[in-house]
Amino acid sequence: MCNQSDPERDVIPPQADEGSDNAAPDAGFDAAEAEKQLLFMQQELRALGIPVVIVLEGWNAAGKGTMAGELLEGLDPRGYQVHVPERIQGEDDYPFLRRFWVRMPRQGRVSIFIGSWYHEPCRDLVRHKAARRKAEEVYNRINFMERMLVCDGTLLIKFFIHIKRKEQKRRMLHQEKTKSTRLLVTPEDWEQNERYDEWEEQYNRMIAATNNNGAPWHVLSGADKRACKRQIYQIVMTELEKAIAQRRAGQRPWDTPALPGAGSAPTLPMPHLTDMTTLRELETDYKPELDRLQKQLRKLQYELYSRGVPLVLVFEGWDAAGKGGCIRRLTAALDPRGFQVVPIASPTPEEKEHHHLWRFWRTLPQNGNITIYDRSWYGRVMVERIEGFCTEAQWRRAYDELNLFEHELVSQGMVIRKFWLNISPDEQLRRFVARRDDPQKQWKITDEDWRNRAKWDAYASAVDEMLARTHTPDAPWIVVEADDKRFARLKVLSAVASAMESI
Amino acid sequence: MCNQSDPERDVIPPQADEGSDNAAPDAGFDAAEAEKQLLFMQQELRALGIPVVIVLEGWNAAGKGTMAGELLEGLDPRGYQVHVPERIQGEDDYPFLRRFWVRMPRQGRVSIFIGSWYHEPCRDLVRHKAARRKAEEVYNRINFMERMLVCDGTLLIKFFIHIKRKEQKRRMLHQEKTKSTRLLVTPEDWEQNERYDEWEEQYNRMIAATNNNGAPWHVLSGADKRACKRQIYQIVMTELEKAIAQRRAGQRPWDTPALPGAGSAPTLPMPHLTDMTTLRELETDYKPELDRLQKQLRKLQYELYSRGVPLVLVFEGWDAAGKGGCIRRLTAALDPRGFQVVPIASPTPEEKEHHHLWRFWRTLPQNGNITIYDRSWYGRVMVERIEGFCTEAQWRRAYDELNLFEHELVSQGMVIRKFWLNISPDEQLRRFVARRDDPQKQWKITDEDWRNRAKWDAYASAVDEMLARTHTPDAPWIVVEADDKRFARLKVLSAVASAMESI
């Protein structure tokens, strides 16, 4: 059933066609007992905080919905969510994978996808021969999403339910003849039946290309629904048992310091912080130049909007480096209908129980819009690393994840620029003291800022590693000399304008 | 500027047309100083936990976006969100007001709406003469949404920015001539200019009909942008000051035990709990009847789906009354692609900092879908009332809010049924003991269940009041005798089938 061994051969096995279980009695399988066991295991999952994703993929009319229903009978409704990607609305103006990422389960919860991230890519590969040249890229993107989830502790169980062409046709005709289900059969469903062979070829390739360790495919025959249910229950229970036993033993086999298969992303050269100056002199008159840049940005924003290009701006930097001030000079230039500022603080309980990138997928800009992150996904390799808020494997693996995340967005048409606002320790001290002594500015400074300052060297070395490993052509860092606030603001605005001009 | 006194007269005042501030110097108004003050006040709002909603409504090209931009210059980007209703996607299959409710700010945050819940209703009233008969109803719905927010402590500031027909035309022509803004002018914008008089009439009526205490309109001329900005800043700062002073003094003037203007909803007769039996005998064979009902429900669900009718099922009842079992028998019948179960536990920190109905607006079903609530919005008048998790005014006001909420949904085509699963104290004790003694069921029972049981009488009287005051023709309660689990399940399934048949 599970095809991990030989990805080269066709993965829809001949016996899956035959409904071979049709005749066999359900020897030793007691459905009611299995449901009760599953319900019980779900409580253990919850207590252990394991997120579970079950994918039901396969031919139209193969019984994906029915099988999901069978699974639900063994699950506590308070712990699962069902997602039907083809019915999700409002995602057209976002990167393709967003709709799935934002629906990933919390720790201890189960998400069931009826149809999944595989359907649309397969359809495109069937319909457009030209798309096939990029097939490998498509599967890679999916593989990396799955690996990120699996490495983070998600149990991912993927089923492909197979039926033969004749059987599919028979079922669809039956649905059409039945009044209540008539409207469920769409022209697209019929198109699949007509081009069954082409779909089969693409399905086979897809399964072979995404049959990963940690997320293997289970290909089942949907010919006999009772047999199919039995197999699904058995596989789900085996997988849950394994995951529960591992977690109980304190094992997290996928929590590795590198993301499997990621390799290292191509980076651009980047000097060390100690070799960079933090003070540069303004060579122009501040106010007229600011006005000029703001006017230019406003115009460029409309251009971005009318071309539908999304822009992400990431602001990182030392405490009191002036991120807020830069962002306000930027937002003052922009039409408020086209941007949002997303401040990133420590994650909420809900965010903590998801993959660390989950909350960023939720706040990405629509096409034509701008999201400005005041701190960002780089928290993992800075504050979370230094304060021990994640495992060492997690922050080490994060460099791969961050590069792949940004690459994914850029390959879908997004523009990304990342700013590191760089000040000297002396300048920071001056600003801290000024904030402490001015009643109108005291809200800007907390004890935590002083504690962070005491760890300057540890942060500096983390920042050096971050800049070196994530300064990519896709999403370059711009280090801004920020001891002079006015210089910093002009440099930021002018870099944003260049980025917008580059589209 | 602010029209609270005489809602009968036309509310777009003649002087708003003239741009009368054009000539006047900005006497005593220092923009930079105002921005600094606003930024400071925002920190106080945050500390005091006051949510602020600023609505910028008005003619196309009146400068709503520009004014929003001006306001943002005085706000910390970490504390505001801008919403542009006309660009919101994915809401077509939901009740109209949902898109606004779900975007209401957390305590201490500011939401700015550029365009608002007023635009679409006004457009419909201009376009469709027939809609005008229902104008009052439309404004009422808006009024109640605003009142719920205001009573809950939201500071709601509404601006209407007015420009004359000629000025609008001039600005739109200018936008069209400018390359970067060319695409911003839509045919709908031109339609407004062509039918300016009709729009003006509807705007006047709308402003008069929604010029509420607690949420008055501020009508400003947009002819002179500097003057308009000055007025907006002055009004916003005055309102913030007032709200901050009140909250500091511990005053919550709108936290009233009745929602202003709500009157009492028509209710159906409902006996007291003590006059109802909790045990009824099954008169049919359980299993065949269950099968029959489940098959029927599946068919009816497809009917619901193809007609696009959304269904809400609310499950409330004593602890261990069997809500979960009923829900599982129900979900076993349904196509998982068309329903979701939403378990309601104590609110998350984010939910706590919103109006208590906020989290329910987020989980309503799309057209054609079913949402099953395992506990619900009735928590406010039961557990929150009894445990003191809200003020007395809050739970008393909730009866109005809950009836209006349900009325709103039903008037948009939703079907709602609410189940109270009723068991006797003796039966509850039997079930608690059985759960305590069965290792596979222990997860179902907690100390809290025992504590709640000790408060049976207090709960009984709250339930009586709840049933009496919210048993409406829009959304009736069905009290289910649940000492016999099998009887209860059949009664629930059969009531759901009837509800689905009624569409």
JSON list of N, CA, C and O in Angstrom, two decimals, chain A residues 43 65 69 73 75 77-78 82 84 87 89 93 180 183-184 302 305-306 328 336-337 341 343 374 443, chain B residues 43 65 69 73 75 77-78 82 87 89 93 180 183-184 302 305-306 328 336-337 341 343 374 443:
[
{"chain": "A", "resi": 43, "resn": "GLN", "atom": "N", "xyz": [-7.45, 11.61, 22.09]},
{"chain": "A", "resi": 43, "resn": "GLN", "atom": "CA", "xyz": [-7.21, 12.29, 23.37]},
{"chain": "A", "resi": 43, "resn": "GLN", "atom": "C", "xyz": [-5.73, 12.28, 23.72]},
{"chain": "A", "resi": 43, "resn": "GLN", "atom": "O", "xyz": [-5.22, 13.23, 24.32]},
{"chain": "A", "resi": 65, "resn": "GLY", "atom": "N", "xyz": [-14.85, 12.09, -0.05]},
{"chain": "A", "resi": 65, "resn": "GLY", "atom": "CA", "xyz": [-15.76, 12.66, 0.94]},
{"chain": "A", "resi": 65, "resn": "GLY", "atom": "C", "xyz": [-16.34, 11.58, 1.84]},
{"chain": "A", "resi": 65, "resn": "GLY", "atom": "O", "xyz": [-16.42, 11.75, 3.06]},
{"chain": "A", "resi": 69, "resn": "GLY", "atom": "N", "xyz": [-15.91, 11.15, 5.87]},
{"chain": "A", "resi": 69, "resn": "GLY", "atom": "CA", "xyz": [-17.04, 10.96, 6.78]},
{"chain": "A", "resi": 69, "resn": "GLY", "atom": "C", "xyz": [-16.84, 9.76, 7.68]},
{"chain": "A", "resi": 69, "resn": "GLY", "atom": "O", "xyz": [-17.12, 9.82, 8.88]},
{"chain": "A", "resi": 73, "resn": "GLU", "atom": "N", "xyz": [-16.36, 9.68, 12.01]},
{"chain": "A", "resi": 73, "resn": "GLU", "atom": "CA", "xyz": [-17.16, 8.94, 13.00]},
{"chain": "A", "resi": 73, "resn": "GLU", "atom": "C", "xyz": [-16.30, 8.46, 14.16]},
{"chain": "A", "resi": 73, "resn": "GLU", "atom": "O", "xyz": [-16.82, 8.19, 15.24]},
{"chain": "A", "resi": 75, "resn": "LEU", "atom": "N", "xyz": [-13.84, 10.33, 15.38]},
{"chain": "A", "resi": 75, "resn": "LEU", "atom": "CA", "xyz": [-13.12, 11.49, 15.94]},
{"chain": "A", "resi": 75, "resn": "LEU", "atom": "C", "xyz": [-14.07, 12.37, 16.74]},
{"chain": "A", "resi": 75, "resn": "LEU", "atom": "O", "xyz": [-15.24, 12.53, 16.39]},
{"chain": "A", "resi": 77, "resn": "PRO", "atom": "N", "xyz": [-15.60, 15.66, 17.51]},
{"chain": "A", "resi": 77, "resn": "PRO", "atom": "CA", "xyz": [-15.74, 16.87, 16.68]},
{"chain": "A", "resi": 77, "resn": "PRO", "atom": "C", "xyz": [-15.04, 18.09, 17.28]},
{"chain": "A", "resi": 77, "resn": "PRO", "atom": "O", "xyz": [-14.77, 19.04, 16.58]},
{"chain": "A", "resi": 78, "resn": "ARG", "atom": "N", "xyz": [-14.77, 18.05, 18.56]},
{"chain": "A", "resi": 78, "resn": "ARG", "atom": "CA", "xyz": [-14.10, 19.19, 19.17]},
{"chain": "A", "resi": 78, "resn": "ARG", "atom": "C", "xyz": [-12.62, 19.25, 18.83]},
{"chain": "A", "resi": 78, "resn": "ARG", "atom": "O", "xyz": [-11.93, 20.17, 19.22]},
{"chain": "A", "resi": 82, "resn": "VAL", "atom": "N", "xyz": [-12.35, 20.06, 8.97]},
{"chain": "A", "resi": 82, "resn": "VAL", "atom": "CA", "xyz": [-12.33, 19.54, 7.61]},
{"chain": "A", "resi": 82, "resn": "VAL", "atom": "C", "xyz": [-12.16, 20.71, 6.65]},
{"chain": "A", "resi": 82, "resn": "VAL", "atom": "O", "xyz": [-12.81, 21.74, 6.82]},
{"chain": "A", "resi": 84, "resn": "VAL", "atom": "N", "xyz": [-11.97, 21.84, 2.49]},
{"chain": "A", "resi": 84, "resn": "VAL", "atom": "CA", "xyz": [-12.24, 21.44, 1.12]},
{"chain": "A", "resi": 84, "resn": "VAL", "atom": "C", "xyz": [-11.65, 22.51, 0.21]},
{"chain": "A", "resi": 84, "resn": "VAL", "atom": "O", "xyz": [-12.31, 23.50, -0.11]},
{"chain": "A", "resi": 87, "resn": "ARG", "atom": "N", "xyz": [-13.45, 24.53, -2.44]},
{"chain": "A", "resi": 87, "resn": "ARG", "atom": "CA", "xyz": [-14.52, 25.46, -2.07]},
{"chain": "A", "resi": 87, "resn": "ARG", "atom": "C", "xyz": [-14.03, 26.68, -1.31]},
{"chain": "A", "resi": 87, "resn": "ARG", "atom": "O", "xyz": [-14.81, 27.50, -0.85]},
{"chain": "A", "resi": 89, "resn": "GLN", "atom": "N", "xyz": [-12.74, 30.25, -0.74]},
{"chain": "A", "resi": 89, "resn": "GLN", "atom": "CA", "xyz": [-12.86, 31.48, -1.53]},
{"chain": "A", "resi": 89, "resn": "GLN", "atom": "C", "xyz": [-11.92, 32.56, -1.00]},
{"chain": "A", "resi": 89, "resn": "GLN", "atom": "O", "xyz": [-11.48, 32.51, 0.14]},
{"chain": "A", "resi": 93, "resn": "ASP", "atom": "N", "xyz": [-5.98, 36.12, -4.88]},
{"chain": "A", "resi": 93, "resn": "ASP", "atom": "CA", "xyz": [-4.96, 37.16, -4.95]},
{"chain": "A", "resi": 93, "resn": "ASP", "atom": "C", "xyz": [-3.79, 36.90, -4.01]},
{"chain": "A", "resi": 93, "resn": "ASP", "atom": "O", "xyz": [-3.07, 37.83, -3.64]},
{"chain": "A", "resi": 180, "resn": "SER", "atom": "N", "xyz": [-30.79, 14.58, -5.61]},
{"chain": "A", "resi": 180, "resn": "SER", "atom": "CA", "xyz": [-30.10, 15.35, -4.57]},
{"chain": "A", "resi": 180, "resn": "SER", "atom": "C", "xyz": [-28.61, 15.57, -4.88]},
{"chain": "A", "resi": 180, "resn": "SER", "atom": "O", "xyz": [-28.01, 16.51, -4.39]},
{"chain": "A", "resi": 183, "resn": "LEU", "atom": "N", "xyz": [-26.28, 18.15, -8.79]},
{"chain": "A", "resi": 183, "resn": "LEU", "atom": "CA", "xyz": [-25.48, 19.36, -8.99]},
{"chain": "A", "resi": 183, "resn": "LEU", "atom": "C", "xyz": [-24.03, 19.20, -8.54]},
{"chain": "A", "resi": 183, "resn": "LEU", "atom": "O", "xyz": [-23.22, 20.10, -8.71]},
{"chain": "A", "resi": 184, "resn": "LEU", "atom": "N", "xyz": [-23.72, 18.05, -7.95]},
{"chain": "A", "resi": 184, "resn": "LEU", "atom": "CA", "xyz": [-22.35, 17.87, -7.46]},
{"chain": "A", "resi": 184, "resn": "LEU", "atom": "C", "xyz": [-21.37, 17.56, -8.59]},
{"chain": "A", "resi": 184, "resn": "LEU", "atom": "O", "xyz": [-20.17, 17.72, -8.44]},
{"chain": "A", "resi": 302, "resn": "TYR", "atom": "N", "xyz": [0.95, 53.13, -6.89]},
{"chain": "A", "resi": 302, "resn": "TYR", "atom": "CA", "xyz": [-0.18, 52.93, -7.81]},
{"chain": "A", "resi": 302, "resn": "TYR", "atom": "C", "xyz": [0.20, 52.00, -8.96]},
{"chain": "A", "resi": 302, "resn": "TYR", "atom": "O", "xyz": [-0.61, 51.21, -9.43]},
{"chain": "A", "resi": 305, "resn": "TYR", "atom": "N", "xyz": [0.10, 48.59, -7.66]},
{"chain": "A", "resi": 305, "resn": "TYR", "atom": "CA", "xyz": [-1.28, 48.19, -7.51]},
{"chain": "A", "resi": 305, "resn": "TYR", "atom": "C", "xyz": [-1.89, 47.81, -8.86]},
{"chain": "A", "resi": 305, "resn": "TYR", "atom": "O", "xyz": [-2.52, 46.76, -9.00]},
{"chain": "A", "resi": 306, "resn": "SER", "atom": "N", "xyz": [-1.63, 48.64, -9.87]},
{"chain": "A", "resi": 306, "resn": "SER", "atom": "CA", "xyz": [-2.29, 48.34, -11.13]},
{"chain": "A", "resi": 306, "resn": "SER", "atom": "C", "xyz": [-1.67, 47.13, -11.82]},
{"chain": "A", "resi": 306, "resn": "SER", "atom": "O", "xyz": [-2.32, 46.45, -12.58]},
{"chain": "A", "resi": 328, "resn": "ARG", "atom": "N", "xyz": [7.07, 54.95, 9.74]},
{"chain": "A", "resi": 328, "resn": "ARG", "atom": "CA", "xyz": [6.10, 56.04, 9.65]},
{"chain": "A", "resi": 328, "resn": "ARG", "atom": "C", "xyz": [6.39, 56.98, 8.49]},
{"chain": "A", "resi": 328, "resn": "ARG", "atom": "O", "xyz": [5.47, 57.48, 7.84]},
{"chain": "A", "resi": 336, "resn": "PRO", "atom": "N", "xyz": [-3.16, 54.58, 2.10]},
{"chain": "A", "resi": 336, "resn": "PRO", "atom": "CA", "xyz": [-3.47, 53.59, 3.15]},
{"chain": "A", "resi": 336, "resn": "PRO", "atom": "C", "xyz": [-4.34, 52.44, 2.67]},
{"chain": "A", "resi": 336, "resn": "PRO", "atom": "O", "xyz": [-4.45, 51.43, 3.35]},
{"chain": "A", "resi": 337, "resn": "ARG", "atom": "N", "xyz": [-4.95, 52.58, 1.52]},
{"chain": "A", "resi": 337, "resn": "ARG", "atom": "CA", "xyz": [-5.76, 51.48, 1.00]},
{"chain": "A", "resi": 337, "resn": "ARG", "atom": "C", "xyz": [-4.91, 50.32, 0.50]},
{"chain": "A", "resi": 337, "resn": "ARG", "atom": "O", "xyz": [-5.44, 49.26, 0.18]},
{"chain": "A", "resi": 341, "resn": "VAL", "atom": "N", "xyz": [0.65, 47.44, 8.14]},
{"chain": "A", "resi": 341, "resn": "VAL", "atom": "CA", "xyz": [1.84, 47.25, 8.97]},
{"chain": "A", "resi": 341, "resn": "VAL", "atom": "C", "xyz": [1.54, 46.11, 9.93]},
{"chain": "A", "resi": 341, "resn": "VAL", "atom": "O", "xyz": [0.51, 46.12, 10.59]},
{"chain": "A", "resi": 343, "resn": "PRO", "atom": "N", "xyz": [2.95, 44.36, 13.16]},
{"chain": "A", "resi": 343, "resn": "PRO", "atom": "CA", "xyz": [3.96, 44.33, 14.22]},
{"chain": "A", "resi": 343, "resn": "PRO", "atom": "C", "xyz": [4.09, 42.91, 14.75]},
{"chain": "A", "resi": 343, "resn": "PRO", "atom": "O", "xyz": [3.10, 42.24, 15.00]},
{"chain": "A", "resi": 374, "resn": "ASP", "atom": "N", "xyz": [7.13, 44.88, 11.05]},
{"chain": "A", "resi": 374, "resn": "ASP", "atom": "CA", "xyz": [7.94, 45.52, 12.08]},
{"chain": "A", "resi": 374, "resn": "ASP", "atom": "C", "xyz": [8.43, 44.39, 13.00]},
{"chain": "A", "resi": 374, "resn": "ASP", "atom": "O", "xyz": [7.72, 43.96, 13.89]},
{"chain": "A", "resi": 443, "resn": "TRP", "atom": "N", "xyz": [6.93, 55.11, 27.15]},
{"chain": "A", "resi": 443, "resn": "TRP", "atom": "CA", "xyz": [6.26, 53.89, 26.71]},
{"chain": "A", "resi": 443, "resn": "TRP", "atom": "C", "xyz": [7.10, 53.11, 25.72]},
{"chain": "A", "resi": 443, "resn": "TRP", "atom": "O", "xyz": [6.88, 51.92, 25.51]},
{"chain": "B", "resi": 43, "resn": "GLN", "atom": "N", "xyz": [-1.18, 55.61, 23.15]},
{"chain": "B", "resi": 43, "resn": "GLN", "atom": "CA", "xyz": [-0.61, 54.75, 24.18]},
{"chain": "B", "resi": 43, "resn": "GLN", "atom": "C", "xyz": [-1.53, 54.63, 25.39]},
{"chain": "B", "resi": 43, "resn": "GLN", "atom": "O", "xyz": [-1.60, 53.60, 26.04]},
{"chain": "B", "resi": 65, "resn": "GLY", "atom": "N", "xyz": [-9.27, 58.43, 1.43]},
{"chain": "B", "resi": 65, "resn": "GLY", "atom": "CA", "xyz": [-7.97, 57.77, 1.54]},
{"chain": "B", "resi": 65, "resn": "GLY", "atom": "C", "xyz": [-6.91, 58.75, 2.02]},
{"chain": "B", "resi": 65, "resn": "GLY", "atom": "O", "xyz": [-6.10, 58.43, 2.89]},
{"chain": "B", "resi": 69, "resn": "GLY", "atom": "N", "xyz": [-4.71, 58.63, 5.45]},
{"chain": "B", "resi": 69, "resn": "GLY", "atom": "CA", "xyz": [-3.25, 58.75, 5.45]},
{"chain": "B", "resi": 69, "resn": "GLY", "atom": "C", "xyz": [-2.79, 59.81, 6.44]},
{"chain": "B", "resi": 69, "resn": "GLY", "atom": "O", "xyz": [-1.82, 59.62, 7.18]},
{"chain": "B", "resi": 73, "resn": "GLU", "atom": "N", "xyz": [-0.45, 59.32, 10.08]},
{"chain": "B", "resi": 73, "resn": "GLU", "atom": "CA", "xyz": [0.82, 59.95, 10.43]},
{"chain": "B", "resi": 73, "resn": "GLU", "atom": "C", "xyz": [0.91, 60.22, 11.92]},
{"chain": "B", "resi": 73, "resn": "GLU", "atom": "O", "xyz": [2.00, 60.35, 12.46]},
{"chain": "B", "resi": 75, "resn": "LEU", "atom": "N", "xyz": [-0.34, 58.09, 14.17]},
{"chain": "B", "resi": 75, "resn": "LEU", "atom": "CA", "xyz": [-0.60, 56.84, 14.89]},
{"chain": "B", "resi": 75, "resn": "LEU", "atom": "C", "xyz": [0.60, 55.90, 14.80]},
{"chain": "B", "resi": 75, "resn": "LEU", "atom": "O", "xyz": [1.28, 55.85, 13.78]},
{"chain": "B", "resi": 77, "resn": "PRO", "atom": "N", "xyz": [2.11, 52.61, 14.01]},
{"chain": "B", "resi": 77, "resn": "PRO", "atom": "CA", "xyz": [1.65, 51.53, 13.12]},
{"chain": "B", "resi": 77, "resn": "PRO", "atom": "C", "xyz": [1.43, 50.21, 13.85]},
{"chain": "B", "resi": 77, "resn": "PRO", "atom": "O", "xyz": [0.74, 49.34, 13.35]},
{"chain": "B", "resi": 78, "resn": "ARG", "atom": "N", "xyz": [2.02, 50.06, 15.01]},
{"chain": "B", "resi": 78, "resn": "ARG", "atom": "CA", "xyz": [1.83, 48.82, 15.74]},
{"chain": "B", "resi": 78, "resn": "ARG", "atom": "C", "xyz": [0.46, 48.73, 16.41]},
{"chain": "B", "resi": 78, "resn": "ARG", "atom": "O", "xyz": [0.12, 47.74, 17.02]},
{"chain": "B", "resi": 82, "resn": "VAL", "atom": "N", "xyz": [-5.95, 49.23, 8.87]},
{"chain": "B", "resi": 82, "resn": "VAL", "atom": "CA", "xyz": [-6.80, 49.93, 7.91]},
{"chain": "B", "resi": 82, "resn": "VAL", "atom": "C", "xyz": [-7.59, 48.89, 7.12]},
{"chain": "B", "resi": 82, "resn": "VAL", "atom": "O", "xyz": [-7.03, 47.88, 6.70]},
{"chain": "B", "resi": 87, "resn": "ARG", "atom": "N", "xyz": [-12.45, 46.35, -1.17]},
{"chain": "B", "resi": 87, "resn": "ARG", "atom": "CA", "xyz": [-11.42, 45.44, -1.69]},
{"chain": "B", "resi": 87, "resn": "ARG", "atom": "C", "xyz": [-11.38, 44.11, -0.95]},
{"chain": "B", "resi": 87, "resn": "ARG", "atom": "O", "xyz": [-10.51, 43.28, -1.18]},
{"chain": "B", "resi": 89, "resn": "GLN", "atom": "N", "xyz": [-12.20, 40.44, -0.17]},
{"chain": "B", "resi": 89, "resn": "GLN", "atom": "CA", "xyz": [-12.65, 39.32, -1.01]},
{"chain": "B", "resi": 89, "resn": "GLN", "atom": "C", "xyz": [-13.10, 38.14, -0.18]},
{"chain": "B", "resi": 89, "resn": "GLN", "atom": "O", "xyz": [-12.74, 38.02, 0.99]},
{"chain": "B", "resi": 93, "resn": "ASP", "atom": "N", "xyz": [-20.34, 34.86, 0.06]},
{"chain": "B", "resi": 93, "resn": "ASP", "atom": "CA", "xyz": [-21.23, 33.79, 0.52]},
{"chain": "B", "resi": 93, "resn": "ASP", "atom": "C", "xyz": [-21.53, 33.88, 2.01]},
{"chain": "B", "resi": 93, "resn": "ASP", "atom": "O", "xyz": [-21.92, 32.88, 2.62]},
{"chain": "B", "resi": 180, "resn": "SER", "atom": "N", "xyz": [-0.45, 57.41, -13.11]},
{"chain": "B", "resi": 180, "resn": "SER", "atom": "CA", "xyz": [-0.38, 56.47, -11.97]},
{"chain": "B", "resi": 180, "resn": "SER", "atom": "C", "xyz": [-1.74, 56.22, -11.33]},
{"chain": "B", "resi": 180, "resn": "SER", "atom": "O", "xyz": [-1.94, 55.19, -10.71]},
{"chain": "B", "resi": 183, "resn": "LEU", "atom": "N", "xyz": [-6.10, 54.09, -13.22]},
{"chain": "B", "resi": 183, "resn": "LEU", "atom": "CA", "xyz": [-6.91, 52.88, -13.04]},
{"chain": "B", "resi": 183, "resn": "LEU", "atom": "C", "xyz": [-7.76, 52.91, -11.78]},
{"chain": "B", "resi": 183, "resn": "LEU", "atom": "O", "xyz": [-8.55, 52.02, -11.52]},
{"chain": "B", "resi": 184, "resn": "LEU", "atom": "N", "xyz": [-7.59, 53.94, -10.97]},
{"chain": "B", "resi": 184, "resn": "LEU", "atom": "CA", "xyz": [-8.34, 53.99, -9.72]},
{"chain": "B", "resi": 184, "resn": "LEU", "atom": "C", "xyz": [-9.79, 54.42, -9.94]},
{"chain": "B", "resi": 184, "resn": "LEU", "atom": "O", "xyz": [-10.65, 54.18, -9.11]},
{"chain": "B", "resi": 302, "resn": "TYR", "atom": "N", "xyz": [-27.78, 17.97, 0.59]},
{"chain": "B", "resi": 302, "resn": "TYR", "atom": "CA", "xyz": [-27.46, 18.33, -0.79]},
{"chain": "B", "resi": 302, "resn": "TYR", "atom": "C", "xyz": [-28.44, 19.37, -1.31]},
{"chain": "B", "resi": 302, "resn": "TYR", "atom": "O", "xyz": [-28.08, 20.27, -2.08]},
{"chain": "B", "resi": 305, "resn": "TYR", "atom": "N", "xyz": [-27.40, 22.58, 0.08]},
{"chain": "B", "resi": 305, "resn": "TYR", "atom": "CA", "xyz": [-26.19, 23.03, -0.62]},
{"chain": "B", "resi": 305, "resn": "TYR", "atom": "C", "xyz": [-26.54, 23.62, -1.97]},
{"chain": "B", "resi": 305, "resn": "TYR", "atom": "O", "xyz": [-26.08, 24.69, -2.35]},
{"chain": "B", "resi": 306, "resn": "SER", "atom": "N", "xyz": [-27.40, 22.91, -2.71]},
{"chain": "B", "resi": 306, "resn": "SER", "atom": "CA", "xyz": [-27.68, 23.40, -4.06]},
{"chain": "B", "resi": 306, "resn": "SER", "atom": "C", "xyz": [-28.54, 24.66, -4.02]},
{"chain": "B", "resi": 306, "resn": "SER", "atom": "O", "xyz": [-28.48, 25.46, -4.94]},
{"chain": "B", "resi": 328, "resn": "ARG", "atom": "N", "xyz": [-22.26, 13.68, 16.99]},
{"chain": "B", "resi": 328, "resn": "ARG", "atom": "CA", "xyz": [-21.59, 12.66, 16.17]},
{"chain": "B", "resi": 328, "resn": "ARG", "atom": "C", "xyz": [-22.59, 11.88, 15.31]},
{"chain": "B", "resi": 328, "resn": "ARG", "atom": "O", "xyz": [-22.28, 11.52, 14.17]},
{"chain": "B", "resi": 336, "resn": "PRO", "atom": "N", "xyz": [-19.01, 15.54, 4.77]},
{"chain": "B", "resi": 336, "resn": "PRO", "atom": "CA", "xyz": [-18.07, 16.39, 5.52]},
{"chain": "B", "resi": 336, "resn": "PRO", "atom": "C", "xyz": [-17.64, 17.63, 4.75]},
{"chain": "B", "resi": 336, "resn": "PRO", "atom": "O", "xyz": [-17.08, 18.55, 5.34]},
{"chain": "B", "resi": 337, "resn": "ARG", "atom": "N", "xyz": [-17.90, 17.67, 3.46]},
{"chain": "B", "resi": 337, "resn": "ARG", "atom": "CA", "xyz": [-17.53, 18.86, 2.71]},
{"chain": "B", "resi": 337, "resn": "ARG", "atom": "C", "xyz": [-18.45, 20.05, 3.00]},
{"chain": "B", "resi": 337, "resn": "ARG", "atom": "O", "xyz": [-18.19, 21.16, 2.57]},
{"chain": "B", "resi": 341, "resn": "VAL", "atom": "N", "xyz": [-17.91, 21.63, 12.74]},
{"chain": "B", "resi": 341, "resn": "VAL", "atom": "CA", "xyz": [-18.30, 21.65, 14.14]},
{"chain": "B", "resi": 341, "resn": "VAL", "atom": "C", "xyz": [-17.40, 22.66, 14.85]},
{"chain": "B", "resi": 341, "resn": "VAL", "atom": "O", "xyz": [-16.18, 22.60, 14.72]},
{"chain": "B", "resi": 343, "resn": "PRO", "atom": "N", "xyz": [-16.41, 23.89, 18.47]},
{"chain": "B", "resi": 343, "resn": "PRO", "atom": "CA", "xyz": [-16.53, 23.73, 19.91]},
{"chain": "B", "resi": 343, "resn": "PRO", "atom": "C", "xyz": [-16.24, 25.07, 20.58]},
{"chain": "B", "resi": 343, "resn": "PRO", "atom": "O", "xyz": [-15.28, 25.74, 20.22]},
{"chain": "B", "resi": 374, "resn": "ASP", "atom": "N", "xyz": [-21.02, 23.46, 19.37]},
{"chain": "B", "resi": 374, "resn": "ASP", "atom": "CA", "xyz": [-21.03, 22.65, 20.59]},
{"chain": "B", "resi": 374, "resn": "ASP", "atom": "C", "xyz": [-20.79, 23.62, 21.74]},
{"chain": "B", "resi": 374, "resn": "ASP", "atom": "O", "xyz": [-19.65, 23.95, 22.05]},
{"chain": "B", "resi": 443, "resn": "TRP", "atom": "N", "xyz": [-11.31, 11.19, 30.26]},
{"chain": "B", "resi": 443, "resn": "TRP", "atom": "CA", "xyz": [-10.99, 12.48, 29.67]},
{"chain": "B", "resi": 443, "resn": "TRP", "atom": "C", "xyz": [-12.22, 13.36, 29.53]},
{"chain": "B", "resi": 443, "resn": "TRP", "atom": "O", "xyz": [-12.13, 14.58, 29.40]}
]
